[in-house]
Coordinates of C-alpha atoms in Angstrom, one line a residue:
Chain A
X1 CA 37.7 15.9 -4.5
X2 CA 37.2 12.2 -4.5
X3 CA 34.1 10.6 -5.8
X4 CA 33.0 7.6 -3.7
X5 CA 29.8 5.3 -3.5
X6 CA 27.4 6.6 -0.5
X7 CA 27.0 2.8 -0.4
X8 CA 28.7 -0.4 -1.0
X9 CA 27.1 -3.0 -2.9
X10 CA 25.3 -1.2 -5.2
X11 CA 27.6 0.5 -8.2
X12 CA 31.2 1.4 -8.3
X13 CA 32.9 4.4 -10.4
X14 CA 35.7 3.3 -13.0
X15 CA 38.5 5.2 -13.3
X16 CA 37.4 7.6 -15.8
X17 CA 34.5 8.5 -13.2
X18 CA 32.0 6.3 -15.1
X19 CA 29.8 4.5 -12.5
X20 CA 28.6 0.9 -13.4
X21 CA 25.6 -0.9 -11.0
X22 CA 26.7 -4.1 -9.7
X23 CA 24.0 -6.6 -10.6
X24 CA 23.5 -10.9 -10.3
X25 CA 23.5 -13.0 -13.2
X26 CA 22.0 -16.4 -13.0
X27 CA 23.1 -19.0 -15.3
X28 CA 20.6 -21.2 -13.9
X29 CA 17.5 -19.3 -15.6
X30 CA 19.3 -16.3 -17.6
X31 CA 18.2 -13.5 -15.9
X32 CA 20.2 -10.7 -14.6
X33 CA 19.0 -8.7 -11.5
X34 CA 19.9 -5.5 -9.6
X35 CA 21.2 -5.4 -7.3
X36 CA 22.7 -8.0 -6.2
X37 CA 20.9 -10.8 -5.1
X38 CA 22.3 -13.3 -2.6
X39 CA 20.8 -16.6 -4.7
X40 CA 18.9 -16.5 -8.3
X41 CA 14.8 -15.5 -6.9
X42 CA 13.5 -18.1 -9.4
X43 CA 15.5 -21.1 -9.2
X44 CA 17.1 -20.2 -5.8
X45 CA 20.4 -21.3 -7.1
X46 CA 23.6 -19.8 -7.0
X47 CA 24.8 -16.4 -9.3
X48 CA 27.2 -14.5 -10.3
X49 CA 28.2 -10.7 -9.6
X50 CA 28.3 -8.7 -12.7
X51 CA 28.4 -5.1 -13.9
X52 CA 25.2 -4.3 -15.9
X53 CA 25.1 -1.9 -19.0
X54 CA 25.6 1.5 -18.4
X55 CA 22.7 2.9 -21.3
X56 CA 19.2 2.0 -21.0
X57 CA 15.6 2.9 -22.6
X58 CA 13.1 5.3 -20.3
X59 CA 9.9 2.9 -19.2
X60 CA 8.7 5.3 -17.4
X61 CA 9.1 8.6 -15.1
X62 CA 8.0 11.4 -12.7
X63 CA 9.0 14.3 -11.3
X64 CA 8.5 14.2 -7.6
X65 CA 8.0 17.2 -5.4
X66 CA 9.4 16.2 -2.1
X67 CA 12.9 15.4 -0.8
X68 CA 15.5 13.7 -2.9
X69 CA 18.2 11.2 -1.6
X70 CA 20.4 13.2 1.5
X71 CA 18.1 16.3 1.6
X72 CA 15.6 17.4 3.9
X73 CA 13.9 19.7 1.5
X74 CA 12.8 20.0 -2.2
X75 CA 15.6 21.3 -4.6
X76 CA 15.5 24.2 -6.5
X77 CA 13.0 23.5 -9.2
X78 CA 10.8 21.7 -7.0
X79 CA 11.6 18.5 -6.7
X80 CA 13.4 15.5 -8.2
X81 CA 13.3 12.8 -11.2
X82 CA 12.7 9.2 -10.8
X83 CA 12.2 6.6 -13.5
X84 CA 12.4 3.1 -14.8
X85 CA 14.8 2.3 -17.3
X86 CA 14.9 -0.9 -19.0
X87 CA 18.5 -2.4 -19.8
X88 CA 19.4 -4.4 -22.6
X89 CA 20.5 -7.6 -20.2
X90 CA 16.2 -7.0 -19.3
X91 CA 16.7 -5.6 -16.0
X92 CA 14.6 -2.9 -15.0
X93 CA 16.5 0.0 -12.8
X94 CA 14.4 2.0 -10.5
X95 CA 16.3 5.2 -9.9
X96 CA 16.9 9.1 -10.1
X97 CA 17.0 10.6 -13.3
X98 CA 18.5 13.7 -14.4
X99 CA 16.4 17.0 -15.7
X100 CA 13.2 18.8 -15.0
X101 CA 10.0 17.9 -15.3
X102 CA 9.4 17.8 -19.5
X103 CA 12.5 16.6 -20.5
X104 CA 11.8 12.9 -20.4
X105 CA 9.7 10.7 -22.8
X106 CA 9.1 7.0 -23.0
X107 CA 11.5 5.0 -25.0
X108 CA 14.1 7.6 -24.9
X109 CA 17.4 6.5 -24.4
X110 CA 19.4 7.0 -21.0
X111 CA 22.9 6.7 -19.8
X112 CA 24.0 6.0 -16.0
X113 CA 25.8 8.9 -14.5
X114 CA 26.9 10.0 -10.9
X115 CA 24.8 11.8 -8.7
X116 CA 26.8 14.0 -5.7
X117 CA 24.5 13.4 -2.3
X118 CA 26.4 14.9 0.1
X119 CA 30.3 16.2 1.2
X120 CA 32.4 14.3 3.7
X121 CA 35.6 16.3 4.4
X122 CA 37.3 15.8 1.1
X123 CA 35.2 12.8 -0.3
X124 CA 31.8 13.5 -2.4
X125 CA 29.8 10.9 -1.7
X126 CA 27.4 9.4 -4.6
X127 CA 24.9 7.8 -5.4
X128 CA 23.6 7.4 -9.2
X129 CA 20.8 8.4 -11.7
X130 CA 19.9 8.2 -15.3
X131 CA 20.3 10.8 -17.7
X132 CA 18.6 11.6 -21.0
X133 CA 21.4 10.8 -24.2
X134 CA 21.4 14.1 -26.3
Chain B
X1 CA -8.5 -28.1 12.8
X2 CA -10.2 -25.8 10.0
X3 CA -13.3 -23.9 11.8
X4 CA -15.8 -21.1 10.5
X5 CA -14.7 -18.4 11.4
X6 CA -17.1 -15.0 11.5
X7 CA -16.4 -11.1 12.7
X8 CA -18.4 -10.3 15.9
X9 CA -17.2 -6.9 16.5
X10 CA -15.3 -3.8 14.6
X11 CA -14.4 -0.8 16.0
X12 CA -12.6 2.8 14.9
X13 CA -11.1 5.5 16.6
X14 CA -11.9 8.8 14.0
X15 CA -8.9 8.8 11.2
X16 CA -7.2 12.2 11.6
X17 CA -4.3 14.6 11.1
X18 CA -4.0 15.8 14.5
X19 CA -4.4 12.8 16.4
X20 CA -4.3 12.1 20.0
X21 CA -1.9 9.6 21.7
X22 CA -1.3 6.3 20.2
X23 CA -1.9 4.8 23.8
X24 CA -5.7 6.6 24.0
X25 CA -6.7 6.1 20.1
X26 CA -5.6 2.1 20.6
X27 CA -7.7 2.2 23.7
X28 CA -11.1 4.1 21.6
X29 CA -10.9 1.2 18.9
X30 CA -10.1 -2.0 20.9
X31 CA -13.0 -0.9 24.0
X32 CA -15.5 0.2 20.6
X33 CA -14.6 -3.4 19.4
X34 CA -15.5 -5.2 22.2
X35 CA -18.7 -3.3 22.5
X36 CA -19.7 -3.8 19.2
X37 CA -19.2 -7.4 19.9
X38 CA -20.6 -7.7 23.2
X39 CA -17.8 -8.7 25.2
X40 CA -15.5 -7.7 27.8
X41 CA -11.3 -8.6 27.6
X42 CA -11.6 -11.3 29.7
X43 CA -13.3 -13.3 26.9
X44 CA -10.4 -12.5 24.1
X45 CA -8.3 -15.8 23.7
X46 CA -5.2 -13.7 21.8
X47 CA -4.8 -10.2 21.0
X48 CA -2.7 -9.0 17.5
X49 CA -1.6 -5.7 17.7
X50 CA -0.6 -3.9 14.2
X51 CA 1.5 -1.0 14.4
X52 CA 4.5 0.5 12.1
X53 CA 5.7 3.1 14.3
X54 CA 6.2 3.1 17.8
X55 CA 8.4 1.7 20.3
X56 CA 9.5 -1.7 21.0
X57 CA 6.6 -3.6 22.8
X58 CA 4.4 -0.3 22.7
X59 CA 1.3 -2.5 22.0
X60 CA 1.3 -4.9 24.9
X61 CA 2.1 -2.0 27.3
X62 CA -0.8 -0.6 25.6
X63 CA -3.2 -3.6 26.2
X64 CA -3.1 -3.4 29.9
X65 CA -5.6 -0.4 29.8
X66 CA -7.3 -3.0 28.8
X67 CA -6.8 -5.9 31.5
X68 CA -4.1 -8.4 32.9
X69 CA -5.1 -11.5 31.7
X70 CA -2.3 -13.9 30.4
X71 CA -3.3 -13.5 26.8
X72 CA -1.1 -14.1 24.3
X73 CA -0.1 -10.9 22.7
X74 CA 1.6 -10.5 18.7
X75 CA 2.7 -7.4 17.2
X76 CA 2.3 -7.5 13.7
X77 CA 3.9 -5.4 11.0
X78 CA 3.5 -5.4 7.3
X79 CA 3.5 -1.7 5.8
X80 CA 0.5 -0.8 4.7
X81 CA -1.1 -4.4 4.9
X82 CA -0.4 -4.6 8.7
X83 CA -3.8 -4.3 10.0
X84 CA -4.7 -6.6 7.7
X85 CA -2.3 -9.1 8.4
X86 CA -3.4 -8.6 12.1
X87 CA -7.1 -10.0 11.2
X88 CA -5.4 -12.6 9.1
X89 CA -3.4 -13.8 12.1
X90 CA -6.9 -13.5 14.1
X91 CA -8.8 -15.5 11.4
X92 CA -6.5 -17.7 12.2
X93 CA -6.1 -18.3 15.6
X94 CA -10.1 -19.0 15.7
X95 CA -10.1 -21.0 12.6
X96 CA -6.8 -23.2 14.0
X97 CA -8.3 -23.7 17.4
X98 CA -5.8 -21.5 19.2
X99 CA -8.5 -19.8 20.7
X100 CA -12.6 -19.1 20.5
X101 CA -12.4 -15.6 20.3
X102 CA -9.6 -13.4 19.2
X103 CA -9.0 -9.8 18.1
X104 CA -7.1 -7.3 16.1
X105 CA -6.0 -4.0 16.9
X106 CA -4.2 -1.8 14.4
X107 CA -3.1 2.1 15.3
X108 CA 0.0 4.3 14.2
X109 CA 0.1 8.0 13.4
X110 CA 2.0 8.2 9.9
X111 CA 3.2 12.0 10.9
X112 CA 4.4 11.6 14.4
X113 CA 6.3 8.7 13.8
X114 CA 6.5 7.4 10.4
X115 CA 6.7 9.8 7.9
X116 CA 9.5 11.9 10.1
X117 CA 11.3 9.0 10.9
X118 CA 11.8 8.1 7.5
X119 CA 12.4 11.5 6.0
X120 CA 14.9 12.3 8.9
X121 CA 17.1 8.8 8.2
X122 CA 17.1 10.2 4.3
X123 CA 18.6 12.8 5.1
X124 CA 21.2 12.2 7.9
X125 CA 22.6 8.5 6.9
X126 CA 21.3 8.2 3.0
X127 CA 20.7 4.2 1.7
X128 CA 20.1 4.5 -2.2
X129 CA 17.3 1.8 -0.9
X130 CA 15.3 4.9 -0.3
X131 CA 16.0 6.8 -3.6
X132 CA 12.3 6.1 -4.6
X133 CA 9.7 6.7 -2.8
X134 CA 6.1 5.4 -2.7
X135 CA 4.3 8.3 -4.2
X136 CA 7.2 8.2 -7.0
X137 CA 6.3 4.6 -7.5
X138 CA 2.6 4.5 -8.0
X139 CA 3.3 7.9 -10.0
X140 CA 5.1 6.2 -12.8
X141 CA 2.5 3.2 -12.7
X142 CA 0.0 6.4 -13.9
X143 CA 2.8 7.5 -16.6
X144 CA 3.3 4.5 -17.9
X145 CA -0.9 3.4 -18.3
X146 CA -1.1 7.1 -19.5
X147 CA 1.2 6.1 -22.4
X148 CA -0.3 2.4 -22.8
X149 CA -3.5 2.8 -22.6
X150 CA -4.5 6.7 -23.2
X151 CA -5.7 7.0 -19.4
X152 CA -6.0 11.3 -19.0
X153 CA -5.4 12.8 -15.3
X154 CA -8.9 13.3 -15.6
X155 CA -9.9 9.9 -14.7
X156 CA -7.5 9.7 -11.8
X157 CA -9.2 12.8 -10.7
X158 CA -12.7 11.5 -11.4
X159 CA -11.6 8.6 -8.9
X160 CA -10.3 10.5 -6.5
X161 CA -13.1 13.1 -6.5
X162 CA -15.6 9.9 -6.3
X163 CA -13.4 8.7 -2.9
X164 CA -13.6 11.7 -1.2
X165 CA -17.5 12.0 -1.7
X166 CA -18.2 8.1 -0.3
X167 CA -16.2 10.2 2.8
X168 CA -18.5 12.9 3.1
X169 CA -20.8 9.9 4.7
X170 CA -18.0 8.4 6.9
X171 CA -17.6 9.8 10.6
X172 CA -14.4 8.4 10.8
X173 CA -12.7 9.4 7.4
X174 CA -9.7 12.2 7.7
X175 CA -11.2 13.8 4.8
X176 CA -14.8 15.6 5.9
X177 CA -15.7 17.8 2.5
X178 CA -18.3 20.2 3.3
X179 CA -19.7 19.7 -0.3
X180 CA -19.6 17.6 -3.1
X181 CA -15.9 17.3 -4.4
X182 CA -15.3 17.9 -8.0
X183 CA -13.0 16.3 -10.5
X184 CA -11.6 20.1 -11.6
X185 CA -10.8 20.8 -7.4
X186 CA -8.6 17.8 -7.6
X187 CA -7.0 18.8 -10.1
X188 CA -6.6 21.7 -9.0
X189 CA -4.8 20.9 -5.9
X190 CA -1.0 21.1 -6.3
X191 CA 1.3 18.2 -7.4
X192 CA 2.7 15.6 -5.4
X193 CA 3.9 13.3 -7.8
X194 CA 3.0 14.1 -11.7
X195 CA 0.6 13.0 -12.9
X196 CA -0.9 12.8 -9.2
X197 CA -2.1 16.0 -7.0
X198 CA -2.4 15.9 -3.2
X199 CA -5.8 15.9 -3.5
X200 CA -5.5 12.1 -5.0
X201 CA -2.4 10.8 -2.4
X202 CA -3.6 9.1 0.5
X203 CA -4.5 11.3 3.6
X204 CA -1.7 10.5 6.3
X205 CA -2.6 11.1 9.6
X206 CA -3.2 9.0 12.6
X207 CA -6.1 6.3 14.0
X208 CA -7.0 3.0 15.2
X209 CA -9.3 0.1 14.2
X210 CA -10.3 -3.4 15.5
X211 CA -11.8 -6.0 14.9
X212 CA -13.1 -9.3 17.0
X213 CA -13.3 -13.1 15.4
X214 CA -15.2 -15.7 16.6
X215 CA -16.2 -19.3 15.9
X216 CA -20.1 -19.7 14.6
X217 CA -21.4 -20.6 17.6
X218 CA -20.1 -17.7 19.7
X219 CA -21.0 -15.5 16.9
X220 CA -24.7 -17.0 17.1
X221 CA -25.1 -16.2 20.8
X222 CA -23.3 -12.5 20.6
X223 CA -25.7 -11.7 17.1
X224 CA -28.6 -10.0 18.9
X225 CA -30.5 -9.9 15.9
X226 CA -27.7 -8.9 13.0
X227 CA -26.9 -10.8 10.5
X228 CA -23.7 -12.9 10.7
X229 CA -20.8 -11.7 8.7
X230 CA -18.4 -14.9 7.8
X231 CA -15.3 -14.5 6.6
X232 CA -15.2 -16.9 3.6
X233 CA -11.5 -16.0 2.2
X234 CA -8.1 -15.3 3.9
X235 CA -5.2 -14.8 1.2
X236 CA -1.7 -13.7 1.7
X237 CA 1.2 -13.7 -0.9
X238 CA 4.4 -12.2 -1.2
X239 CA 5.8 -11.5 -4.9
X240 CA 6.6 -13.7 -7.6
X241 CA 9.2 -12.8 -10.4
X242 CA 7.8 -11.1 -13.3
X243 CA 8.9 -9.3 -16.4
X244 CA 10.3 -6.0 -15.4
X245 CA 10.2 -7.5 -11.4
X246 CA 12.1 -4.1 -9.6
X247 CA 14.2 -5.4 -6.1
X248 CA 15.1 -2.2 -5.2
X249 CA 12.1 0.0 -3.3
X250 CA 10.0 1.2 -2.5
X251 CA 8.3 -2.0 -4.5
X252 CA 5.0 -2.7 -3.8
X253 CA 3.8 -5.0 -6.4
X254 CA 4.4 -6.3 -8.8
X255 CA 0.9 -5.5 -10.5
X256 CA 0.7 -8.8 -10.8
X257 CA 0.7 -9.8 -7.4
X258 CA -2.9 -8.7 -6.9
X259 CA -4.3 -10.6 -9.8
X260 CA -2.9 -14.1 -8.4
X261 CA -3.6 -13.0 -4.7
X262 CA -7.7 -12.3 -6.3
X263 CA -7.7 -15.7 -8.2
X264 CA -6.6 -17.5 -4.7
X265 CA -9.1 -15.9 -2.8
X266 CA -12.1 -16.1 -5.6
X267 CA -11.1 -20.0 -5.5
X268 CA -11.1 -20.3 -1.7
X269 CA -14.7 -18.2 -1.5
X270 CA -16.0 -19.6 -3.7
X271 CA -17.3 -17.3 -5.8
X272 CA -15.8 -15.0 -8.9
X273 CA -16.2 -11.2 -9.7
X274 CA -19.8 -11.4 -10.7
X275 CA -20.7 -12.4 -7.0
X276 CA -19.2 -9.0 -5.3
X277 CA -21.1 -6.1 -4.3
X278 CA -18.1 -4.0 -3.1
X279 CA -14.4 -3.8 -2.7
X280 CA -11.5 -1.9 -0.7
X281 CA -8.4 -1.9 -1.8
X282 CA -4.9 0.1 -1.3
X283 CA -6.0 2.9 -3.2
X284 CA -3.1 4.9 -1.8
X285 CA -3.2 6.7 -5.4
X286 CA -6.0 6.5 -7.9
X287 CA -4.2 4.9 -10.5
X288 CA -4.1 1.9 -8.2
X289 CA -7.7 1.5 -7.9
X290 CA -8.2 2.1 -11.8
X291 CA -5.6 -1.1 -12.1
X292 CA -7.5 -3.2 -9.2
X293 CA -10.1 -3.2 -11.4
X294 CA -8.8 -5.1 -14.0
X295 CA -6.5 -6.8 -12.2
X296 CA -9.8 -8.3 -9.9
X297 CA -11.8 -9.3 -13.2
X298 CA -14.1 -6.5 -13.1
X299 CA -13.5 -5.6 -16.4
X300 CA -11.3 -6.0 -19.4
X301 CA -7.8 -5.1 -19.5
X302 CA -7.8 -1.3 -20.9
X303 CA -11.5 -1.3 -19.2
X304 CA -11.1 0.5 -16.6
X305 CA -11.4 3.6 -17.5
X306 CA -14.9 3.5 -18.8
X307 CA -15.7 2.1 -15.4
X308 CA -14.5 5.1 -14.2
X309 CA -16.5 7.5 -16.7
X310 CA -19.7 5.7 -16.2
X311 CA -19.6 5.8 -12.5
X312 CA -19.7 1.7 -12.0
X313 CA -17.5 2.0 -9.1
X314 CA -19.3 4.8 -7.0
X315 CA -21.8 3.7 -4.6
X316 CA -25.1 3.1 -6.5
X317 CA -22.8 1.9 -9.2
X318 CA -22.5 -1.9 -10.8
X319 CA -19.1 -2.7 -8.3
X320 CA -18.6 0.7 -5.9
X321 CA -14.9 0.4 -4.6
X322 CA -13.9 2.2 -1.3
X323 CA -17.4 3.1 0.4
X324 CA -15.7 4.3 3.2
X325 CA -13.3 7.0 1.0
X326 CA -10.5 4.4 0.7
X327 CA -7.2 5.4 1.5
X328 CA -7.8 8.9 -0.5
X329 CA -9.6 10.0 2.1
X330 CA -10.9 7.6 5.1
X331 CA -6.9 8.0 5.5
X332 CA -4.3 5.8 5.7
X333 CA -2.2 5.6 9.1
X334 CA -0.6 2.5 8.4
X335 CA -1.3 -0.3 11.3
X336 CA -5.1 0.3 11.5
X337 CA -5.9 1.1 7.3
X338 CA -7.1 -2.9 7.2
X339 CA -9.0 -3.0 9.8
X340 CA -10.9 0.6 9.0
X341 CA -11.2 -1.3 5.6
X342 CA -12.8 -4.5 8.0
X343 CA -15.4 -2.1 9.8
X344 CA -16.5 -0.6 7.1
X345 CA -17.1 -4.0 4.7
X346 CA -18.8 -5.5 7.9
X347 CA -21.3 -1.9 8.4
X348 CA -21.9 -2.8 4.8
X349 CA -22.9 -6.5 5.3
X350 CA -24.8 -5.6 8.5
X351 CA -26.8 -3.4 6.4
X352 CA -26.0 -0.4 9.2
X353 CA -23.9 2.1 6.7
X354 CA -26.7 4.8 6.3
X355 CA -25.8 6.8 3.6
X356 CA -22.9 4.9 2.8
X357 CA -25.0 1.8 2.0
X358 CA -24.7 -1.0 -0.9
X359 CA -28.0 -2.0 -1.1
X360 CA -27.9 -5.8 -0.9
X361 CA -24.5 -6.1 -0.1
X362 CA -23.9 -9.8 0.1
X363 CA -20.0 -10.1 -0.4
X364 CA -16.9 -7.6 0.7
X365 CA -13.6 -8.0 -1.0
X366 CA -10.7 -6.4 0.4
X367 CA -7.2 -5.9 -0.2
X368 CA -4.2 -4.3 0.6
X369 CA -0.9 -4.0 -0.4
X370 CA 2.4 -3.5 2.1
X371 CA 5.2 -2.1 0.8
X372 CA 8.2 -4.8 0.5
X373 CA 5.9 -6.1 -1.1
X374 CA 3.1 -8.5 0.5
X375 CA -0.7 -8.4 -0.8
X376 CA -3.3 -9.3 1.9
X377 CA -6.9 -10.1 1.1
X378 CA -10.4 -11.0 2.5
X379 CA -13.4 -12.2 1.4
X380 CA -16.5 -11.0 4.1
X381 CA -19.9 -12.8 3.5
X382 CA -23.5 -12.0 4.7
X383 CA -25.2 -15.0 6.5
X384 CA -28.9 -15.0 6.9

């Protein structure tokens, strides 16, 4: 089955099936921001597209018990991650993590990874999340 | 042109989970409204309407229950700030000169329309925009002050229990506790969003509110014997980049968009935290309202929490915050949550909340956030 993006723009999956987020980089004030932004927010001048780091460090976290991403109704388990995790380039990504309500701490270290939404024929589609680095 | 500008009128329909049309409850507030203020339609010089949900143009169909008159008719939409951004635009019409009178309307029901729209476009075409979700995104503000700052679930319950008892004195509120609510039944309650409980997320239901602006002379001859309630600050600011800023949503903040949106409006008033008797806010969670107080100068950063233990921001207390129940449990529709916020300040000010009352209120401050993220406060005054 192929892996694909649920959405352009946002991340794309190497060809080992390691996904990377798409982010801006402006050289104009040295800030990196995801995702990508059409001109720098603080200088309003031009960037450039860039892949961000794939590892991060957990800035915070909760486990939420509704609907997740392509679902109607809570997962088993009772709901999903979502966290904050802080990249070494200083951007902070808001997204899914990985695990069950316990298993995350602040400061721990996290890796992006791909997260299956939904099938389409043949084609997974996919968005992403964090997971916790054993 | 730059003109006084004062609140004449405020009207609800009752906040609840099984509300009636949109078309009847926007009817309710805006003909309470114009009661309150001692007018009739004819008289209003432009009409906003705030809605999220709905149909296309649903508001100005809606306003000929109320009369064909060639006013000029806005719909306004701003997340959670939309009622408030409806006054705004009211304030301003009066204050510019546009018109003498003018009034706000704000109604939506968050379960008939909202809520299932969203969760049904989550599920059938997926955007990773919508990954996080509001209650996910005030819930890891609370992990995070949990970690910095030692704040236990106990205070958030404390806060919520305190927001559902100011309720207990509110017709209108969505949340009518028989008894006094306890920190431990909070808690108690099951888990929306750890650390936070349904019992401390915002009731969503449905409603409407209003609320009528006038110059100082109108508001003279319609005052029949009640104090006038000016409004003295108008502030509206979208974000600015911060450390940690987040682009993708649901955003609504950064945190530090309310202390810069507070500073503006203490500037423009005239007056600084010492000089308010009570504030609303977008207390959709409690943790919210625990960081509104430091973020509005009423205490220290770190503070709030013993603000919370020693009971500074109940009514009775040094600053109470939500009189009304707040979004916890007055509710929070959407479209009409600034206005509720509007009718309750000016009750306040008016001296007419009964059991809800600030003794000596002088100065309202309110606030709300919409999702996005835009940050929308007032400043209501007393005048003897």
């Amino acid at each position: 089955m192929i892996s694909t993006p649920i959405e352009e723009g946002y991340f794309k999956i190497k060809g080992d099936g390691q996904p990377v987020l798409l982010g801006s980089y402006s050289p104009s004030s040295g800030n990196t921001y995801y995702p990508i932004r059409k001109l720098c927010p603080v200088t309003s001048e031009p960037v450039e597209t860039v892949e961000l780091p794939i590892e991060g460090e957990l800035y915070s976290w909760t486990f939420v018990r509704m609907a997740s991403i392509g679902s109607q109704s809570k997962k088993e388990g009772g709901g999903h991650g979502v966290g904050q995790v802080d990249l070494p380039c200083g951007t902070r990504i808001q997204t899914a993590i990985s695990g069950e309500l316990g298993d995350w701490e602040i400061g721990m270290k996290m890796k992006l990874a791909l997260l299956p939404v939904k099938q389409d024929g043949d084609t997974q589609l996919c968005s992403y999340c964090f997971e916790p680095i054993k | 042109m730059s003109r006084d500008v004062y609140v004449a009128g405020v009207g609800m329909h009752p906040f609840m989970r099984n509300a009636p049309s949109g078309r009847d409850m926007y009817f309710t507030a805006a003909m309470e409204t114009m009661k309150d203020a001692g007018i009739k339609f004819q008289e209003v010089g432009a009409l906003y309407n705030g809605y999220i949900g709905g149909e296309m143009m649903e508001g100005v169909t809606f306003a000929k229950d109320l009369g064909l008159t060639n006013v000029p008719i806005v719909h306004v939409e701003n997340a959670s700030a939309t009622g408030s951004c409806a006054f705004r635009e009211a304030v301003n019409a009066v204050k510019g000169g546009e018109c003498d009178i003018a009034m706000a309307v704000g109604y939506d029901d968050m379960i008939k329309h909202t809520r299932k729209r969203a969760i049904m476009a989550m599920a059938d075409k997926p955007k990773i925009e919508q990954t996080i979700l509001p209650a996910a995104f005030f819930a890891m503000w609370a992990t995070r002050r949990m970690h910095e700052a030692g704040t236990t679930v106990e205070t958030f319950a404390k806060i919520a229990a305190k927001n559902w008892n100011h309720a207990r004195f509110n017709k209108y509120a969505q949340r009518q506790a028989a008894n006094i609510v306890t920190p431990e039944e909070i808690l108690a309650s099951n888990e929306v969003s750890y650390p936070h409980t349904t019992k401390m997320a915002c009731a969503a239901g449905g409603g409407a509110a209003g609320a009528v602006v006038v110059t100082k002379e109108i508001a003279q001859r319609l005052a029949n014997g009640r104090p006038l309630v000016k409004v003295t600050g108008s502030q509206a600011k979208s974000e600015h980049y911060t450390d940690g800023h987040v682009f993708l949503g649901a955003v609504i903040g950064p945190e530090d968009l309310t202390r810069v949106t507070t500073q503006a409006l203490y500037e423009e008033a005239g007056i600084g935290p010492d000089d308010v008797d009570l504030v609303h806010v977008h207390d959709a969670f409690p943790i919210e309202e625990l960081m509104y107080y430091e973020l509005m100068g009423f205490c220290g950063k770190g503070e709030g929490d013993r603000m919370v233990a020693d009971g500074e921001t109940s009514i009775g207390g040094r600053i109470p915050f939500s009189t009304d129940g707040g979004l916890t449990a007055r509710g929070h529709p959407g479209g009409p949550t600034g206005l509720a916020q509007v009718w309750d300040a000016v009750t306040q000010l008016r001296g007419e909340a009964d059991k809800r009352q600030v003794e000596g209120a002088q100065n309202a401050m309110i606030h709300m956030m919409g999702a996005g993220s835009i940050c929308i406060m007032h400043m209501l005054q007393k005048e003897a």
